Coordinates of C-alpha atoms and ligand atoms in Angstrom, one line a residue:
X1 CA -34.2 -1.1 -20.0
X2 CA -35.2 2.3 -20.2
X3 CA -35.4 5.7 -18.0
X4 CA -39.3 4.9 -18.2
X5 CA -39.1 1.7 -16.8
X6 CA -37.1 3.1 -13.9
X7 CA -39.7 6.0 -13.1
X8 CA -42.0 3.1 -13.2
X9 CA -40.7 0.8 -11.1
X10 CA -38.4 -2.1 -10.8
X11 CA -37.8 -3.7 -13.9
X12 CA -35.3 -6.8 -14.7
X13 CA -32.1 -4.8 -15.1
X14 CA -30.7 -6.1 -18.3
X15 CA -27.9 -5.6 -19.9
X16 CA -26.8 -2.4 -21.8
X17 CA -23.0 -2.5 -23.0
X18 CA -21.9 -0.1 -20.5
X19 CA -18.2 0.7 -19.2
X20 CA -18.0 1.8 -15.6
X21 CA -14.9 3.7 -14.4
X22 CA -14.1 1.9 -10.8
X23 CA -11.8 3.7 -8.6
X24 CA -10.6 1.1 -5.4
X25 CA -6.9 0.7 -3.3
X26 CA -6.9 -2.9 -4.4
X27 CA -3.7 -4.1 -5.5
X28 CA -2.5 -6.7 -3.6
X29 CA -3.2 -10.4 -5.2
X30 CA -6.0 -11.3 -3.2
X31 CA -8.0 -8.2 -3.6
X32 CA -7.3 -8.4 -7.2
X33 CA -8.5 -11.7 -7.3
X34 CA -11.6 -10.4 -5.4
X35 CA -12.3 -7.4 -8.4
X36 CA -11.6 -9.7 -11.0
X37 CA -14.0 -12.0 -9.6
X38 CA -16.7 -9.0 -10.2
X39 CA -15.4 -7.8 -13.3
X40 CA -15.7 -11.0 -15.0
X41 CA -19.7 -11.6 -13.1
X42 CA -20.3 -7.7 -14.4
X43 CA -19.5 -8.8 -17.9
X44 CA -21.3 -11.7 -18.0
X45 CA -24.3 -8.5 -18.0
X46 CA -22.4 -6.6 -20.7
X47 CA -21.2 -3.9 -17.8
X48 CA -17.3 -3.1 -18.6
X49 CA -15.6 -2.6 -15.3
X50 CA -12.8 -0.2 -16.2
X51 CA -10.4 -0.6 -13.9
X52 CA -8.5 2.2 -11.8
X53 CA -6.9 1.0 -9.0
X54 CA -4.5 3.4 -6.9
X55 CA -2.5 1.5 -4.7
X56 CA -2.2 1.8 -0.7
X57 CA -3.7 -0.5 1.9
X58 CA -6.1 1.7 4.3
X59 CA -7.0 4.2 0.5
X60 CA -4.8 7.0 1.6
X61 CA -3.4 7.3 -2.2
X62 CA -7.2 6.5 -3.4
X63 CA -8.8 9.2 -1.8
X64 CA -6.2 11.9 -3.4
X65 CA -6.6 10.4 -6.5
X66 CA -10.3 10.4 -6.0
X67 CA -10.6 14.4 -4.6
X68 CA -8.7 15.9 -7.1
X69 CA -10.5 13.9 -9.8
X70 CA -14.0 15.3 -8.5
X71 CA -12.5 18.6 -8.3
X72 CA -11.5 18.6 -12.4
X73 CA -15.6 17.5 -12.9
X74 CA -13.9 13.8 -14.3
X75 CA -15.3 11.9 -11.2
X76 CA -15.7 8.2 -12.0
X77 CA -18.6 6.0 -12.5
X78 CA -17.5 4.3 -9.2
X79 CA -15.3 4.4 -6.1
X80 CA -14.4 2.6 -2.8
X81 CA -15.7 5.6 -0.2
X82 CA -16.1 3.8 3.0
X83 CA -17.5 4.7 6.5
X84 CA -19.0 8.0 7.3
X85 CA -17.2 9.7 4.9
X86 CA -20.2 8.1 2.6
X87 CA -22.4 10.9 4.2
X88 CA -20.2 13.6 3.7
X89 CA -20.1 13.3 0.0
X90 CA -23.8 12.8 -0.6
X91 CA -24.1 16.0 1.6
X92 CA -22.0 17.6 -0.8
X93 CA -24.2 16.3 -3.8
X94 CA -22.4 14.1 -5.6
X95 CA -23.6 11.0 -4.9
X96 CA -26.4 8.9 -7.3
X97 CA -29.2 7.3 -5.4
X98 CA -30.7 3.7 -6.1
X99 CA -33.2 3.3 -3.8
X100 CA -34.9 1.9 -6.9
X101 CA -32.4 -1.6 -6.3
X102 CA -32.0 -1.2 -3.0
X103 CA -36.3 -1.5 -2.1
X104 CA -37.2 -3.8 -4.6
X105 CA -34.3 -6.0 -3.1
X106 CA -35.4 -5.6 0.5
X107 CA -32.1 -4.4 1.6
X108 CA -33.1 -3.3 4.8
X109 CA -34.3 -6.4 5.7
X110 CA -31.5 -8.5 4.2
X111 CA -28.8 -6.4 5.6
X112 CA -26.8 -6.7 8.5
X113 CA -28.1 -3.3 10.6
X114 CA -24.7 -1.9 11.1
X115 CA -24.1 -2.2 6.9
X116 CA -27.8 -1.0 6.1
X117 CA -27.5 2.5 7.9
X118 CA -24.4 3.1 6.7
X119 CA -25.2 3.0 3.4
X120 CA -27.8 5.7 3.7
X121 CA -27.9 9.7 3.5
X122 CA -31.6 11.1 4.2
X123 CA -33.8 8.2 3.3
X124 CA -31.7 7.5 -0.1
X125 CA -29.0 4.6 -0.3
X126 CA -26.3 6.2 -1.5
X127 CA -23.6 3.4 -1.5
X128 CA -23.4 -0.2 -2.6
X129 CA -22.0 -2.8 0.0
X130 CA -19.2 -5.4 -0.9
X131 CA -18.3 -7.3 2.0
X132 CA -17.1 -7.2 6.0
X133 CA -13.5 -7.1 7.2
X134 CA -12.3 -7.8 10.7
X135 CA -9.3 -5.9 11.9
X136 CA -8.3 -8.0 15.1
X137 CA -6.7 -10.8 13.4
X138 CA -3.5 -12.5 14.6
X139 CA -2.2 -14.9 11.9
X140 CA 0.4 -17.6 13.0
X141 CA 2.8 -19.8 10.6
X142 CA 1.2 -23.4 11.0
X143 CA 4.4 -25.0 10.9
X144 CA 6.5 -22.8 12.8
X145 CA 4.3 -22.8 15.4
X146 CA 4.2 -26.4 15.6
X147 CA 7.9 -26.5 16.1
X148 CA 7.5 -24.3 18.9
X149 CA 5.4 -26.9 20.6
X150 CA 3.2 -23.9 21.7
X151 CA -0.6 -23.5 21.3
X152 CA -1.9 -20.0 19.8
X153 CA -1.9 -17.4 22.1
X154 CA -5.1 -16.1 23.8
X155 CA -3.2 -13.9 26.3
X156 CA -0.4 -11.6 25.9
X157 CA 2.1 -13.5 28.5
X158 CA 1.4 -16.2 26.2
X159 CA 1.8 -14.3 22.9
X160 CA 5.4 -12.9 24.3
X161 CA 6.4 -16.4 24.8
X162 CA 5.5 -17.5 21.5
X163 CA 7.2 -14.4 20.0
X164 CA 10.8 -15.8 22.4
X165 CA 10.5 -19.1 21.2
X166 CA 10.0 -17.8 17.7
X167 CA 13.1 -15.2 18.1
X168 CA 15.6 -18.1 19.2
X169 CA 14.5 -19.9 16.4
X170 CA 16.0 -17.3 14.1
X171 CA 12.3 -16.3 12.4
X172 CA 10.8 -12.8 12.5
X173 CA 8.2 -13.0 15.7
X174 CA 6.1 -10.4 14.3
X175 CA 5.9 -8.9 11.3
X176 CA 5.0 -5.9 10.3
X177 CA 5.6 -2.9 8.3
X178 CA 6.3 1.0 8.9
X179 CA 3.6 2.4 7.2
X180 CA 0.9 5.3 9.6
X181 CA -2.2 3.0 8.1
X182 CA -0.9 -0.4 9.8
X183 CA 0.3 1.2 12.9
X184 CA -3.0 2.4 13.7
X185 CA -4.1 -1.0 12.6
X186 CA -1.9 -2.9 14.8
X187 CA -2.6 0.1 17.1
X188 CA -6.4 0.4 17.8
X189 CA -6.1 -3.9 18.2
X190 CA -4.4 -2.8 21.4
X191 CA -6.9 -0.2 22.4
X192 CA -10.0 -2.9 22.1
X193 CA -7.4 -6.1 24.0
X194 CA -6.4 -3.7 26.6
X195 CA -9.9 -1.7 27.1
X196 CA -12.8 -3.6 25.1
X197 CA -15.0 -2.2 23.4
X198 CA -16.1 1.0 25.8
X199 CA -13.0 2.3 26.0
X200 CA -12.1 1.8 22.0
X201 CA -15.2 3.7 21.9
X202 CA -14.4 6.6 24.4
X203 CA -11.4 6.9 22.5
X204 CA -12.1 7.1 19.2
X205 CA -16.0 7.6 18.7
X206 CA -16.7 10.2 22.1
X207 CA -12.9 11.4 22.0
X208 CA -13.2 11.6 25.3
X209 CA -10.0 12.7 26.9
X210 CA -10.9 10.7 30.5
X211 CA -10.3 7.7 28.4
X212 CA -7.6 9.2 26.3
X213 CA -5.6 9.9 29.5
X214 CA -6.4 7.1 31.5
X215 CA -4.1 4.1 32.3
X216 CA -5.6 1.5 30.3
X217 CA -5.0 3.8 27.1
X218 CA -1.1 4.0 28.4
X219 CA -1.2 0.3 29.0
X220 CA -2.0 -0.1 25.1
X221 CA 0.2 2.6 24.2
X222 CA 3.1 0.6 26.0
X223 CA 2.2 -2.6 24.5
X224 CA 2.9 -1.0 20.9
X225 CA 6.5 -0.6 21.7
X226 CA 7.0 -3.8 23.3
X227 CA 5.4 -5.7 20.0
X228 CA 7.6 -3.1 18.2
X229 CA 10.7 -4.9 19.9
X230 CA 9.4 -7.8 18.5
X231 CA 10.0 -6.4 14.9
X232 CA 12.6 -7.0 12.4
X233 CA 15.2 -4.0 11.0
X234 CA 13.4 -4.2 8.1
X235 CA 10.0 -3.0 8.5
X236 CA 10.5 0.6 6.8
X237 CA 9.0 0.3 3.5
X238 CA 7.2 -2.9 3.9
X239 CA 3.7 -3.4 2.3
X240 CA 1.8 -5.3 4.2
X241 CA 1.2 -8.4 1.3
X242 CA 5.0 -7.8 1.7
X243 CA 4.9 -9.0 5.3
X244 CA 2.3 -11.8 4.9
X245 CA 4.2 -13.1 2.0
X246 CA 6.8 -13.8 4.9
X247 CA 5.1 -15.1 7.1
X248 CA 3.7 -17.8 4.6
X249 CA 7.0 -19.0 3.5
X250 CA 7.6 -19.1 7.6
X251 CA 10.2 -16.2 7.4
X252 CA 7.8 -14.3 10.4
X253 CA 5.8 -16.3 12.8
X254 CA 3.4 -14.2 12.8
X255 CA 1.2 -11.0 11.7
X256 CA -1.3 -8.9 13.6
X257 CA -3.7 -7.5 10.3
X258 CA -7.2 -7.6 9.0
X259 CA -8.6 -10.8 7.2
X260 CA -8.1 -9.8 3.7
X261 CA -4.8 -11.5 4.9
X262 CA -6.8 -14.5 4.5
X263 CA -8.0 -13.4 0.8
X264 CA -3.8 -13.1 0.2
X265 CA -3.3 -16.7 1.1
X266 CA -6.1 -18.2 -1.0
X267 CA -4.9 -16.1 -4.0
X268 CA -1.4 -18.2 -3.4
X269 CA -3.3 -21.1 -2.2
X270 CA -1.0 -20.9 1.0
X271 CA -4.4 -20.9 3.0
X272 CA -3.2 -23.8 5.0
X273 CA 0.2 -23.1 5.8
X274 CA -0.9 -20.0 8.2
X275 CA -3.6 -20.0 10.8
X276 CA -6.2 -17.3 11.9
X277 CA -6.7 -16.3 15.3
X278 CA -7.8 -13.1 17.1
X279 CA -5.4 -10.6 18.6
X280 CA -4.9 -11.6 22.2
X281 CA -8.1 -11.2 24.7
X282 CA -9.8 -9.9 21.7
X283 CA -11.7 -13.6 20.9
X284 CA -15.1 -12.6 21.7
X285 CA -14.5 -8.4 19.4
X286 CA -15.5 -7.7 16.1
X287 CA -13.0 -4.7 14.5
X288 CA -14.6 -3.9 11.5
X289 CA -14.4 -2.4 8.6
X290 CA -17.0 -2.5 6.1
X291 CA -16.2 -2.0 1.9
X292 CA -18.1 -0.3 0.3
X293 CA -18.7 2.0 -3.1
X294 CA -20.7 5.0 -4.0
X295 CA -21.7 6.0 -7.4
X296 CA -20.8 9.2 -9.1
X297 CA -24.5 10.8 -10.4
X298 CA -24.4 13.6 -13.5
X299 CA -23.5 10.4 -15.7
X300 CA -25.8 9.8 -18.9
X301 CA -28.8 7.9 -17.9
X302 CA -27.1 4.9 -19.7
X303 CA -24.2 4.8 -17.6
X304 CA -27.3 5.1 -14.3
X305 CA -28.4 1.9 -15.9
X306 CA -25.0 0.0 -15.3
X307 CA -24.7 1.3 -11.5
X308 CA -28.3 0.5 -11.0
X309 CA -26.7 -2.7 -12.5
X310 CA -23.5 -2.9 -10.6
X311 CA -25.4 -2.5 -7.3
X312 CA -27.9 -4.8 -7.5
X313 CA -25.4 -7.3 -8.6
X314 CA -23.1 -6.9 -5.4
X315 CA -26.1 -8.1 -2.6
X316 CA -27.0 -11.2 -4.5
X317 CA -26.3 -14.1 -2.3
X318 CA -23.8 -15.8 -5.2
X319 CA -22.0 -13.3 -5.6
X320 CA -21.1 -12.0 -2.2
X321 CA -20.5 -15.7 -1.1
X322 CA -17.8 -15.7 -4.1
X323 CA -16.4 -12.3 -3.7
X324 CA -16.1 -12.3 0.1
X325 CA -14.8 -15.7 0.0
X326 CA -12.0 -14.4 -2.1
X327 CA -11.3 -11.2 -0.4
X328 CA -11.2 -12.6 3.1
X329 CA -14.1 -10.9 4.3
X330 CA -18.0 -11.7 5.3
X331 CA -21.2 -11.2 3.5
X332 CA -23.5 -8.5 4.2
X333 CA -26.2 -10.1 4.0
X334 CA -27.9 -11.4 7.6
X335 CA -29.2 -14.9 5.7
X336 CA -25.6 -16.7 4.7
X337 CA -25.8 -20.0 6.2
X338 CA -22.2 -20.3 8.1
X339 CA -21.5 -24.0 6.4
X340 CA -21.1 -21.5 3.2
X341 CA -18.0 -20.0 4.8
X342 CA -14.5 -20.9 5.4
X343 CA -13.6 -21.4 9.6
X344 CA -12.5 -18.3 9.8
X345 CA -15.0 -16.4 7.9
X346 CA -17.6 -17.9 10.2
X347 CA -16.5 -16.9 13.5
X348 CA -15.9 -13.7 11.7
X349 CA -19.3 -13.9 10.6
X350 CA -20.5 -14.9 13.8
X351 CA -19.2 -12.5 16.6
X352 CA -20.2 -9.5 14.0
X353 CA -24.0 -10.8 14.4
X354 CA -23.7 -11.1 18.4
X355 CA -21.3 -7.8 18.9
X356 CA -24.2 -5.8 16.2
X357 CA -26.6 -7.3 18.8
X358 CA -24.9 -6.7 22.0
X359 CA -23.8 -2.9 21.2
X360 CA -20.2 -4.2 21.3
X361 CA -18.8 -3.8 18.0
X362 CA -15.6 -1.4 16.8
X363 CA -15.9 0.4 14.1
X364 CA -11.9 0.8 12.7
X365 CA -10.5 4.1 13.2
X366 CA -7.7 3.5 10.8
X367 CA -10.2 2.2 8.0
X368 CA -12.4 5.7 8.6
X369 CA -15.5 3.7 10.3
X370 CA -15.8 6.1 13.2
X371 CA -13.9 9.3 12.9
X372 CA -13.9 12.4 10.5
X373 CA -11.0 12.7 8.7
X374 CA -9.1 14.9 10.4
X375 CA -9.7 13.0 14.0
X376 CA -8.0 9.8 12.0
X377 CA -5.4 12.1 11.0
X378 CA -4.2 13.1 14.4
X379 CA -4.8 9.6 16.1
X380 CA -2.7 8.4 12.8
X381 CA -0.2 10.7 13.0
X382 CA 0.4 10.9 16.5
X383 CA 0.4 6.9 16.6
X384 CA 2.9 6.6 13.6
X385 CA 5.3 9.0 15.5
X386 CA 5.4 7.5 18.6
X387 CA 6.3 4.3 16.7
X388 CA 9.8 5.8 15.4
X389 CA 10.6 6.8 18.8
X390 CA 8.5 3.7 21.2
X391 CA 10.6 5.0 24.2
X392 CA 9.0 8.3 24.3
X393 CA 7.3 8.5 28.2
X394 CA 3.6 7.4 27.1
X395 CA 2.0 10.6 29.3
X396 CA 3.0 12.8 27.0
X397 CA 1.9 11.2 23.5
X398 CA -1.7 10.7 25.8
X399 CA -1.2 14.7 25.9
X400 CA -0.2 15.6 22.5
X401 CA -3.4 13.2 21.6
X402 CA -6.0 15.2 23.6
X403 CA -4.1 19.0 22.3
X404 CA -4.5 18.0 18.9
X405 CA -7.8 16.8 18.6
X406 CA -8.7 19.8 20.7
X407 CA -7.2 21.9 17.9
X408 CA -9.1 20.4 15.2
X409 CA -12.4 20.9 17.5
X410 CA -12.1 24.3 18.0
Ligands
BGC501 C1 -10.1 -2.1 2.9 C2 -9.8 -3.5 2.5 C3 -8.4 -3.6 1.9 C4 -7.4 -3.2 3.0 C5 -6.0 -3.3 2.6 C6 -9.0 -1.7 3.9 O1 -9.2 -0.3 4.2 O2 -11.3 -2.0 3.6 O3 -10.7 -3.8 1.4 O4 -8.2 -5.0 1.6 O5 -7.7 -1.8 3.3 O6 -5.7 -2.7 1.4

């Protein structure tokens, strides 16, 4: 393919021997499995994914890696930038565009709403999409919980039964580890079970400080140290494949984290020996976080040729059915018959179509969907304290919240 091809139009994208740098947080054996998955389909079109993966769930460690990268001028071909951090760095210019792949595939027709407009900065797509997580997962040890003679919780009187029963039989109830990216994941569960989806997004999209300060944000603030009583000694230090990998060998009954726990347990074929649920009174929410990567432009024109590539690779129906299946996520695209997708992926599938609809979905503040940077930051920071020291009166972490982000505001 050449450069005049592109100025012409869409034109097959064939295959050019190209190696694209791909900077992502995905270390853990399921999302490994996921990237290999795309490596091997990318190479099947001569496209060398060269792999540079910075460990950390939630990016923290990515997003260093990444800045100070750009900031040398050695930016790679492509990176995991997600939420609306994507138009903050096309603002800044560094972004390529493809509308070229993104028209001539109809992508905002085939797109879920939510997933099209994010991918855009002024009329140009700007990022590719990869798949949809949802945050409000509660995964239970199948044959722990049989033993309980329980059924999965749906409420949270039933949940701290389930976690008593678990505790007498000498298994973790919940784990969990000490790291700020999962306590604000465990975290803004709470806010959505304890105040839906208006007050999650008072909270964290409006900052409002009525919400902030009101008692159904103390209520969830209080129900993060109770499940923190639920905890084991252990949880400083803990990743969070580290935690799932107990709960599968029913150490932990069970695990409140996003569904690329589910892309863990099919990478250790240990899919049935732990069930998904939602996070109690959360049945009907969608938390999501969508993947996705941008593309670094000033690249020769060949290099252009492999993102154009890469991108239009990542929407074809095969291969987000494949990926997604392996990373535990959903499709983006709005046409994925549900009989494709495991039981879990379809409800997940499901309520993220009728929550788009409704106006109801919750974008992740701890997987930067709805906050700058610096908001996350204090909500993170703020959270992950108050977790060392749960008995602190809940009043005043509502007040340090609101002086904080009034600080940042200024
Ligand atoms: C990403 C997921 C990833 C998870 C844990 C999230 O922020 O969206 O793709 O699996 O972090 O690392």
């Amino acid at each position: 393919m050449t450069l005049l091809c592109l100025l012409q139009g869409f034109c097959s994208l064939a295959s050019y021997g190209e190696d694209l740098e791909v900077l992502h947080w995905w270390t853990s054996d399921g999302e490994r499995a996921a990237a290999l998955y795309l490596q091997d389909t990318l190479a099947e079109q001569g496209i060398t994914w060269v792999d540079a993966a910075i460990p950390g769930g939630g990016g923290e460690g990515a997003m260093a890696v990444l800045k100070s990268r750009v900031l040398q001028g050695a930016a790679p071909a492509a990176a995991q930038i997600i939420g609306p951090d994507i138009q903050n760095w096309a603002a800044l210019g560094f972004l390529g565009h493809f509308n070229i792949v993104a028209l001539a595939h109809d992508w905002p027709n085939i797109l879920h709403p939510t997933v099209n407009q994010l991918l855009q900065y002024q009329g140009q797509y700007v990022a590719v999409p990869f798949g949809i997580h949802r945050i409000n997962g509660l995964w239970v040890n199948r044959a722990l919980l049989a033993e309980t003679g329980l059924a999965v919780p749906q409420h949270w009187d039933e949940f701290f039964t389930l976690a008593e029963k678990f505790r007498a039989m000498g298994v973790i109830a919940l784990v969990h580890g000490n790291e700020p990216w999962q306590n604000a994941t465990l975290f803004e569960t709470l806010v959505l079970s304890v105040g839906g989806p208006s007050l999650y997004r008072a909270v964290f999209e409006q900052l409002d400080e009525t919400a902030i300060l009101s008692d159904s944000f103390a209520q969830a603030l209080s129900l993060l140290s109770q499940l923190k009583g639920l905890m084991d000694p252990e949880i400083n230090g803990r990743t969070w494949p580290q935690a799932t990998r107990l709960l599968a060998d029913g150490q932990a009954g069970m695990q409140i984290m996003g569904d690329w726990v589910g892309g863990e347990l099919t990478a250790w074929q240990a899919s049935d020996r732990v069930l998904c649920a939602s996070v109690p009174e959360t049945a009907e929410e969608h938390l999501y976080s969508i993947d996705t990567m941008v593309m670094f432009k000033n690249l020769a024109v060949s290099s252009y040729q492999g993102q154009l590539n890469f991108a239009e690779t990542m929407t074809r129906t095969d291969v987000q059915l494949n990926y997604n299946r392996l990373k535990g996520s959903v499709p983006v695209r709005l046409d994925i018959e549900p009989e494709a997708l495991s039981d879990c992926a379809q409800i997940s599938y499901r309520l993220f179509k009728a929550n788009q609809a409704q106006g109801t979905l919750a974008p992740s503040l701890a997987h930067s969907m709805v906050a700058t940077a610096e908001v996350e930051d204090v909500f993170v920071k703020v959270i992950h304290e108050f977790f060392q020291t749960p008995n602190r009166p809940v009043l005043q972490v509502q007040q340090e919240l609101v002086r904080n982000l009034k600080s940042i505001r200024k």
